[in-house]
Tab-separated table of C-alpha atoms and ligand atoms in Angstrom:
chain	number	residue	atom	x	y	z
A	1	MET	CA	0.000	0.000	0.000
A	2	PRO	CA	1.338	3.448	-0.869
A	3	THR	CA	2.266	5.365	2.264
A	4	SER	CA	2.336	8.775	0.648
A	5	ARG	CA	0.439	10.544	-2.070
A	6	VAL	CA	2.066	13.060	-4.384
A	7	VAL	CA	-0.139	15.271	-6.513
A	8	LEU	CA	1.593	16.189	-9.769
A	9	LEU	CA	0.398	19.345	-11.530
A	10	PRO	CA	2.148	19.420	-14.931
A	11	GLY	CA	0.888	22.945	-15.701
A	12	ASP	CA	1.423	24.753	-18.997
A	13	GLY	CA	4.036	25.266	-21.722
A	14	ILE	CA	7.131	23.181	-20.930
A	15	GLY	CA	5.445	22.013	-17.703
A	16	PRO	CA	4.204	18.644	-19.007
A	17	GLU	CA	7.625	17.915	-20.548
A	18	VAL	CA	9.618	18.515	-17.351
A	19	ALA	CA	6.862	16.953	-15.196
A	20	ARG	CA	7.164	13.695	-17.148
A	21	GLU	CA	10.857	13.440	-16.257
A	22	ALA	CA	10.086	14.151	-12.604
A	23	ARG	CA	7.368	11.496	-12.526
A	24	LEU	CA	9.624	8.820	-14.032
A	25	THR	CA	12.364	9.731	-11.549
A	26	LEU	CA	10.025	9.700	-8.539
A	27	GLU	CA	8.685	6.296	-9.596
A	28	LEU	CA	12.255	5.014	-9.794
A	29	LEU	CA	13.289	6.376	-6.396
A	30	VAL	CA	10.258	5.662	-4.206
A	31	SER	CA	8.202	2.502	-4.652
A	32	ASP	CA	5.479	3.175	-2.080
A	33	VAL	CA	4.204	6.446	-3.487
A	34	GLU	CA	0.899	7.084	-5.216
A	35	ILE	CA	1.126	9.773	-7.915
A	36	GLU	CA	-2.021	11.579	-9.026
A	37	GLU	CA	-2.031	14.095	-11.882
A	38	HIS	CA	-4.376	17.092	-11.928
A	39	LEU	CA	-4.923	20.223	-13.990
A	40	LEU	CA	-3.792	23.700	-12.981
A	41	GLY	CA	-3.423	26.972	-14.862
A	42	GLY	CA	-4.139	27.414	-18.565
A	43	ALA	CA	-4.712	23.692	-19.095
A	44	ALA	CA	-7.346	23.788	-16.335
A	45	ILE	CA	-9.035	26.906	-17.751
A	46	ARG	CA	-9.366	25.218	-21.136
A	47	ALA	CA	-10.867	22.070	-19.604
A	48	THR	CA	-13.061	23.574	-16.859
A	49	GLY	CA	-13.078	27.378	-17.125
A	50	GLU	CA	-11.254	27.614	-13.760
A	51	PRO	CA	-7.480	27.979	-13.221
A	52	LEU	CA	-7.723	25.958	-9.975
A	53	PRO	CA	-10.602	23.475	-10.313
A	54	GLN	CA	-12.147	22.210	-7.059
A	55	GLU	CA	-11.012	18.666	-7.873
A	56	THR	CA	-7.395	19.823	-8.111
A	57	LEU	CA	-7.651	21.817	-4.896
A	58	ASP	CA	-9.218	18.900	-2.979
A	59	ALA	CA	-6.495	16.531	-4.212
A	60	CYS	CA	-3.752	18.963	-3.184
A	61	LEU	CA	-5.240	19.502	0.283
A	62	ALA	CA	-5.365	15.712	0.793
A	63	ALA	CA	-1.841	15.104	-0.569
A	64	THR	CA	1.371	14.427	1.312
A	65	ALA	CA	3.124	16.856	-1.050
A	66	VAL	CA	2.455	18.649	-4.324
A	67	LEU	CA	4.888	18.769	-7.260
A	68	LYS	CA	4.016	21.508	-9.689
A	69	GLY	CA	5.197	22.487	-13.159
A	70	PRO	CA	5.023	26.125	-14.284
A	71	VAL	CA	1.729	27.716	-15.283
A	72	GLY	CA	1.064	30.572	-17.689
A	73	ASP	CA	0.155	30.941	-21.327
A	74	PRO	CA	0.247	34.075	-23.522
A	75	GLU	CA	-3.215	33.056	-24.769
A	76	PHE	CA	-4.626	34.275	-21.432
A	77	ASP	CA	-2.483	37.413	-20.990
A	78	ALA	CA	-5.403	39.811	-21.533
A	79	ALA	CA	-8.114	37.523	-20.112
A	80	ASP	CA	-9.987	38.089	-16.841
A	81	VAL	CA	-9.393	34.490	-15.792
A	82	ARG	CA	-5.645	33.800	-15.934
A	83	PRO	CA	-3.512	30.724	-15.170
A	84	GLU	CA	-1.419	32.506	-12.509
A	85	GLN	CA	-4.566	33.180	-10.450
A	86	GLY	CA	-4.804	29.430	-9.923
A	87	LEU	CA	-1.257	29.298	-8.593
A	88	LEU	CA	-1.750	32.196	-6.180
A	89	ALA	CA	-5.023	30.646	-4.958
A	90	LEU	CA	-3.313	27.288	-4.448
A	91	ARG	CA	-0.490	28.859	-2.416
A	92	VAL	CA	-3.062	30.608	-0.222
A	93	ALA	CA	-5.224	27.467	0.186
A	94	LEU	CA	-2.201	25.415	1.254
A	95	ASP	CA	-0.921	28.372	3.320
A	96	THR	CA	2.573	27.697	1.991
A	97	TYR	CA	3.965	30.923	3.338
A	98	ALA	CA	7.645	29.977	3.363
A	99	ASN	CA	9.255	29.798	-0.051
A	100	LEU	CA	12.760	28.325	-0.005
A	101	ARG	CA	14.920	29.037	-3.037
A	102	PRO	CA	18.423	27.607	-2.836
A	103	ALA	CA	21.048	28.900	-5.279
A	104	VAL	CA	24.269	26.935	-5.320
A	105	LEU	CA	27.312	27.175	-7.591
A	106	GLY	CA	30.995	27.007	-6.649
A	107	ASP	CA	31.567	29.193	-3.561
A	108	VAL	CA	28.001	30.479	-3.687
A	109	ASN	CA	25.490	28.723	-1.454
A	110	VAL	CA	22.626	31.032	-0.641
A	111	LEU	CA	19.146	30.133	0.520
A	112	ILE	CA	16.507	32.787	-0.135
A	113	VAL	CA	13.517	32.477	2.193
A	114	ARG	CA	10.676	34.456	0.658
A	115	GLU	CA	7.308	35.246	2.245
A	116	LEU	CA	4.810	33.868	-0.248
A	117	VAL	CA	1.209	34.565	0.713
A	118	GLY	CA	1.211	38.236	1.742
A	119	GLY	CA	2.546	41.636	0.795
A	120	LEU	CA	2.178	43.436	-2.514
A	121	TYR	CA	0.823	40.447	-4.419
A	122	PHE	CA	-2.121	40.060	-2.038
A	123	GLY	CA	-2.944	43.579	-0.796
A	124	ALA	CA	-5.865	45.761	-1.834
A	125	ARG	CA	-5.779	46.728	-5.489
A	126	GLY	CA	-7.950	48.592	-7.904
A	127	THR	CA	-8.528	51.650	-10.047
A	128	ARG	CA	-9.553	55.041	-8.662
A	129	GLU	CA	-12.092	57.295	-10.343
A	130	ASP	CA	-9.350	59.422	-11.870
A	131	GLY	CA	-7.857	56.364	-13.568
A	132	THR	CA	-5.002	55.797	-11.091
A	133	VAL	CA	-4.264	52.097	-10.690
A	134	PHE	CA	-2.924	50.858	-7.348
A	135	ASP	CA	-1.584	47.745	-5.592
A	136	THR	CA	-0.875	47.881	-1.881
A	137	CYS	CA	1.717	46.074	0.206
A	138	GLU	CA	0.141	44.843	3.419
A	139	TYR	CA	1.538	42.662	6.198
A	140	HIS	CA	0.100	41.604	9.536
A	141	PRO	CA	2.758	41.164	12.240
A	142	ARG	CA	1.848	37.459	12.520
A	143	GLN	CA	2.643	36.956	8.827
A	144	VAL	CA	6.038	38.549	9.269
A	145	GLU	CA	6.823	36.731	12.492
A	146	ARG	CA	6.282	33.238	11.101
A	147	ILE	CA	8.480	33.767	8.030
A	148	VAL	CA	11.230	35.478	10.020
A	149	ARG	CA	11.198	32.574	12.493
A	150	ARG	CA	11.625	30.180	9.562
A	151	GLY	CA	14.573	32.265	8.414
A	152	PHE	CA	16.258	32.029	11.818
A	153	GLU	CA	15.551	28.304	12.093
A	154	LEU	CA	16.883	27.564	8.620
A	155	ALA	CA	19.993	29.670	9.312
A	156	ARG	CA	20.613	27.456	12.331
A	157	THR	CA	20.734	24.369	10.112
A	158	ARG	CA	23.371	26.033	7.915
A	159	SER	CA	26.163	28.456	8.848
A	160	SER	CA	24.006	30.555	11.196
A	161	ARG	CA	24.095	33.783	9.225
A	162	LEU	CA	20.841	35.536	8.411
A	163	THR	CA	20.400	38.621	6.222
A	164	SER	CA	17.012	40.283	6.497
A	165	VAL	CA	16.256	42.311	3.376
A	166	ASP	CA	13.779	45.209	3.409
A	167	LYS	CA	13.264	48.815	2.330
A	168	ALA	CA	12.897	50.225	5.847
A	169	ASN	CA	14.053	53.690	4.776
A	170	VAL	CA	10.845	54.042	2.733
A	171	LEU	CA	8.176	51.464	3.530
A	172	GLU	CA	6.026	51.031	6.661
A	173	THR	CA	5.764	47.286	6.066
A	174	SER	CA	9.561	47.123	5.979
A	175	ARG	CA	9.816	48.980	9.301
A	176	LEU	CA	7.431	46.419	10.795
A	177	TRP	CA	9.563	43.663	9.269
A	178	ARG	CA	12.786	45.079	10.741
A	179	ARG	CA	11.209	45.515	14.200
A	180	ILE	CA	10.084	41.893	14.254
A	181	VAL	CA	13.516	40.637	13.181
A	182	ASP	CA	15.058	42.632	16.045
A	183	GLU	CA	12.490	41.305	18.529
A	184	LEU	CA	13.114	37.685	17.522
A	185	ALA	CA	16.904	37.925	17.275
A	186	PRO	CA	17.592	37.486	21.044
A	187	ARG	CA	15.807	34.098	20.889
A	188	TYR	CA	18.391	32.915	18.361
A	189	PRO	CA	21.662	34.091	19.966
A	190	ASP	CA	23.627	31.605	17.868
A	191	VAL	CA	22.471	33.253	14.623
A	192	GLN	CA	24.341	36.299	13.372
A	193	VAL	CA	21.736	38.616	11.854
A	194	GLU	CA	22.095	41.716	9.689
A	195	HIS	CA	19.646	44.066	7.964
A	196	MET	CA	20.167	45.094	4.355
A	197	LEU	CA	18.170	47.415	2.102
A	198	VAL	CA	16.878	45.638	-0.985
A	199	ASP	CA	18.680	47.839	-3.518
A	200	ASN	CA	21.976	47.201	-1.772
A	201	ALA	CA	21.127	43.492	-1.447
A	202	ALA	CA	20.623	43.246	-5.226
A	203	MET	CA	23.994	44.864	-5.840
A	204	GLN	CA	25.758	42.688	-3.245
A	205	LEU	CA	24.124	39.562	-4.620
A	206	ALA	CA	25.302	40.461	-8.111
A	207	THR	CA	28.879	41.295	-7.063
A	208	THR	CA	29.744	39.152	-4.007
A	209	PRO	CA	27.062	36.474	-3.654
A	210	GLU	CA	29.358	34.219	-1.602
A	211	GLN	CA	28.910	36.548	1.428
A	212	PHE	CA	25.311	35.351	1.913
A	213	ASP	CA	24.015	32.290	3.724
A	214	VAL	CA	20.260	32.710	4.397
A	215	ILE	CA	18.312	35.733	3.144
A	216	VAL	CA	14.813	36.290	4.525
A	217	THR	CA	12.595	38.803	2.776
A	218	ASP	CA	9.085	39.727	1.694
A	219	ASN	CA	7.116	38.446	-1.254
A	220	MET	CA	8.091	40.882	-3.991
A	221	PHE	CA	11.711	41.456	-2.943
A	222	GLY	CA	12.134	37.674	-2.685
A	223	ASP	CA	10.607	37.136	-6.099
A	224	ILE	CA	13.114	39.452	-7.745
A	225	LEU	CA	16.213	38.573	-5.692
A	226	SER	CA	15.685	34.847	-6.139
A	227	ASP	CA	15.546	35.169	-9.920
A	228	LEU	CA	18.766	37.168	-9.743
A	229	ALA	CA	20.354	34.475	-7.572
A	230	ALA	CA	19.104	31.828	-10.008
A	231	ALA	CA	20.604	33.677	-12.956
A	232	MET	CA	23.949	33.950	-11.119
A	233	THR	CA	24.086	30.248	-10.350
A	234	GLY	CA	23.395	28.717	-13.736
A	235	GLY	CA	20.093	30.116	-14.959
A	236	LEU	CA	16.391	29.606	-14.493
A	237	GLY	CA	16.459	26.081	-15.886
A	238	LEU	CA	18.399	24.928	-12.822
A	239	ALA	CA	16.613	26.675	-9.935
A	240	PRO	CA	14.188	24.751	-7.694
A	241	SER	CA	11.902	25.919	-4.903
A	242	ALA	CA	10.000	24.526	-1.956
A	243	SER	CA	6.998	26.288	-0.424
A	244	LEU	CA	6.220	25.100	3.069
A	245	SER	CA	3.330	25.582	5.475
A	246	ASP	CA	3.099	24.657	9.146
A	247	GLY	CA	2.108	20.993	8.967
A	248	GLY	CA	0.145	20.807	5.691
A	249	PRO	CA	1.400	19.577	2.315
A	250	GLY	CA	4.289	21.513	0.799
A	251	LEU	CA	4.322	22.779	-2.773
A	252	PHE	CA	7.467	22.058	-4.778
A	253	GLU	CA	8.087	23.753	-8.109
A	254	PRO	CA	10.813	25.082	-10.379
A	255	VAL	CA	11.411	28.838	-10.248
A	256	HIS	CA	11.071	29.205	-14.013
A	257	GLY	CA	7.904	29.904	-15.936
A	258	SER	CA	6.194	27.954	-18.704
A	259	ALA	CA	8.704	29.119	-21.357
A	260	PRO	CA	6.164	29.348	-24.201
A	261	ASP	CA	9.021	30.113	-26.617
A	262	ILE	CA	10.361	26.537	-26.377
A	263	ALA	CA	7.239	24.610	-25.311
A	264	GLY	CA	6.684	21.352	-27.159
A	265	THR	CA	10.208	21.187	-28.591
A	266	ASN	CA	11.769	18.741	-26.079
A	267	ALA	CA	14.402	21.418	-25.376
A	268	ALA	CA	13.456	22.468	-21.826
A	269	ASN	CA	15.958	21.847	-19.084
A	270	PRO	CA	14.290	19.493	-16.575
A	271	ALA	CA	16.997	20.055	-13.916
A	272	ALA	CA	15.020	22.676	-11.949
A	273	MET	CA	12.024	20.346	-11.845
A	274	LEU	CA	14.214	17.395	-10.795
A	275	ARG	CA	15.842	19.527	-8.090
A	276	SER	CA	12.341	20.536	-6.940
A	277	LEU	CA	11.593	16.820	-6.727
A	278	ALA	CA	14.702	16.451	-4.531
A	279	LEU	CA	13.328	19.165	-2.217
A	280	LEU	CA	9.987	17.318	-2.172
A	281	LEU	CA	11.714	14.074	-1.244
A	282	GLU	CA	13.525	15.813	1.616
A	283	HIS	CA	10.978	18.278	3.004
A	284	GLY	CA	7.727	16.695	1.782
A	285	LEU	CA	8.234	12.935	2.142
A	286	GLY	CA	11.167	12.746	4.545
A	287	HIS	CA	13.203	10.623	2.084
A	288	VAL	CA	16.462	12.383	2.865
A	289	ASP	CA	18.749	9.717	1.353
A	290	GLU	CA	16.861	9.653	-1.937
A	291	ALA	CA	16.887	13.465	-1.998
A	292	GLY	CA	20.666	13.474	-1.591
A	293	ALA	CA	21.086	10.789	-4.257
A	294	LEU	CA	18.960	12.744	-6.736
A	295	THR	CA	20.783	16.020	-6.044
A	296	ARG	CA	24.133	14.312	-6.609
A	297	ALA	CA	22.907	12.612	-9.783
A	298	VAL	CA	21.610	15.882	-11.264
A	299	ASP	CA	24.891	17.644	-10.391
A	300	ALA	CA	26.926	14.830	-11.965
A	301	VAL	CA	24.899	14.767	-15.179
A	302	LEU	CA	25.042	18.564	-15.537
A	303	LYS	CA	28.841	18.337	-15.717
A	304	THR	CA	28.603	16.632	-19.108
A	305	THR	CA	25.060	16.878	-20.466
A	306	HIS	CA	23.545	20.224	-21.396
A	307	THR	CA	20.217	21.298	-22.810
A	308	PRO	CA	20.199	24.280	-25.249
A	309	ASP	CA	19.756	26.880	-22.463
A	310	LEU	CA	23.217	25.814	-21.226
A	311	GLY	CA	24.764	25.704	-24.686
A	312	GLY	CA	24.282	21.990	-25.414
A	313	ASP	CA	21.989	19.957	-27.607
A	314	ALA	CA	20.609	17.387	-25.159
A	315	THR	CA	16.837	17.053	-25.117
A	316	THR	CA	14.593	17.182	-22.069
A	317	GLU	CA	14.114	13.424	-22.297
A	318	GLN	CA	17.837	12.723	-22.710
A	319	LEU	CA	18.757	14.757	-19.626
A	320	GLY	CA	16.032	13.078	-17.572
A	321	ALA	CA	17.149	9.629	-18.745
A	322	ALA	CA	20.788	10.459	-17.978
A	323	VAL	CA	19.836	11.391	-14.400
A	324	ARG	CA	17.982	8.099	-13.930
A	325	GLU	CA	20.936	6.176	-15.378
A	326	GLN	CA	23.260	8.022	-12.994
A	327	LEU	CA	20.998	7.108	-10.067
A	328	ALA	CA	21.169	3.452	-11.104
A	329	VAL	CA	24.974	3.589	-11.426
A	330	ASP	CA	25.326	5.263	-8.005
A	331	ALA	CA	22.966	2.748	-6.398
A	332	THR	CA	24.942	-0.180	-7.858
A	333	ALA	CA	28.197	1.375	-6.668
A	334	ALA	CA	26.765	1.890	-3.166
A	335	LEU	CA	25.677	-1.780	-3.072
A	336	SER	CA	29.070	-3.043	-4.135
A	337	TYR	CA	30.840	-0.815	-1.565
A	338	GLY	CA	28.467	-2.153	1.088
A	339	ALA	CA	29.064	-5.794	0.049
B	401	LIG	P1	10.030	31.917	-18.235
B	401	LIG	O1	10.776	31.455	-17.022
B	401	LIG	O2	8.943	31.038	-18.708
B	401	LIG	O3	11.061	32.091	-19.454
B	401	LIG	C1	12.147	33.025	-19.434
B	401	LIG	C2	13.248	32.516	-20.388
B	401	LIG	O4	13.900	31.403	-19.773
B	401	LIG	C3	12.707	32.005	-21.730
B	401	LIG	O5	13.626	32.308	-22.742
B	401	LIG	C4	12.626	30.506	-21.538
B	401	LIG	O6	12.768	29.765	-22.736
B	401	LIG	C5	13.785	30.246	-20.582
B	401	LIG	N1	13.521	29.099	-19.696
B	401	LIG	C6	12.720	29.074	-18.610
B	401	LIG	N2	12.705	27.849	-18.078
B	401	LIG	C7	13.521	27.091	-18.841
B	401	LIG	C8	13.906	25.720	-18.775
B	401	LIG	N3	13.474	24.875	-17.824
B	401	LIG	N4	14.753	25.256	-19.726
B	401	LIG	C9	15.229	26.082	-20.681
B	401	LIG	N5	14.909	27.388	-20.789
B	401	LIG	C10	14.041	27.880	-19.870
B	401	LIG	O7	9.502	33.384	-17.910
B	401	LIG	P2	8.481	34.299	-18.729
B	401	LIG	O8	8.729	34.134	-20.196
B	401	LIG	O9	8.581	35.619	-18.102
B	401	LIG	O10	7.040	33.710	-18.383
B	401	LIG	C11	6.319	32.806	-19.210
B	401	LIG	C12	5.033	32.423	-18.512
B	401	LIG	O11	5.333	31.702	-17.306
B	401	LIG	C13	4.184	33.623	-18.081
B	401	LIG	O12	2.839	33.303	-18.336
B	401	LIG	C14	4.440	33.736	-16.577
B	401	LIG	O13	3.366	34.303	-15.884
B	401	LIG	C15	4.624	32.286	-16.199
B	401	LIG	N6	5.409	32.068	-14.959
B	401	LIG	C16	4.975	31.094	-14.133
B	401	LIG	C17	5.685	30.785	-12.989
B	401	LIG	C18	5.191	29.679	-12.092
B	401	LIG	O14	4.339	28.895	-12.504
B	401	LIG	N7	5.700	29.551	-10.877
B	401	LIG	C19	6.865	31.486	-12.696
B	401	LIG	C20	7.316	32.469	-13.584
B	401	LIG	C21	6.575	32.749	-14.729
């Protein structure tokens, strides 16, 4: 009997292509897992009129963990019902407020911890009578406290350095953020904490990224800084993310979008999706050994096999197959060492 249930949401554009590689790899690594596929985003709008159909939401709420491909399709850019609305609604429904985005390359090993269900992307918005359009950044202290706590706790599991990024010289929400970081800091005396303004943080990340360990920041700043960190450590095709709640199923997804420009051409890099699967194995299913094995296999394959985004000519399927072959080779080697 399967002991865990993973809901796979292939999504749009290159989503189904990279999701297929993740599914085959999950099936190889974990035998007692039930995998259920559901629609989200543009694919769901076409089939049901809704970007997050009730059936998909119910399955996600009942899952052990959710593995999601990117959503978004230019077809819906000017529509009232858009694919991305489904993703935002899913994040809120699962209350996955803590978005972890690791960026690793050479000396750089930074973990960006981004608040995911508050701030500018969720505040009041609208159009005034005079035609002015507005979005507002709103945070309740409880929302800030729980993400900052996560930041401190994650820093503890690494090299105990936390950078809190805000715009406290301008924004009220940032002043609240900074106050809460300062209030919590004495409870984590082993963690060295610093504040940094977001404009400076972007410059520092671009010039000396190796200075950072854990960065904790709000929704919009985290969105932008994590794409920058991804670009500096190999590109969007390599960057995974984990979005965690307190106790409910986590949502694991690549940082990249649906890449409509290469969709359907078997040219997408599945590494970010496979690394998201590794985060799911670790944080979602508690399969730490398998997570480590998959991370090592992806790293090993990326030394020699490259999809077009990294200057090579390997296809999505070839890279996925190479990772599974590497896993088999490593497993055989581990058995023979153990014998
Ligand atoms: P994008 O990430 O889809 O693409 C940016 C560039 O990176 C493109 O040239 C694309 O070909 C390339 N790229 C991205 N992922 C790649 C991969 N795995 N392998 C190789 N190349 C890759 O960003 P965009 O073009 O700004 O957005 C396209 C759509 O995706 C939009 O509808 C957007 O809203 C959506 N989007 C969704 C998510 C999500 O589901 N979490 C995140 C970002 C963007």
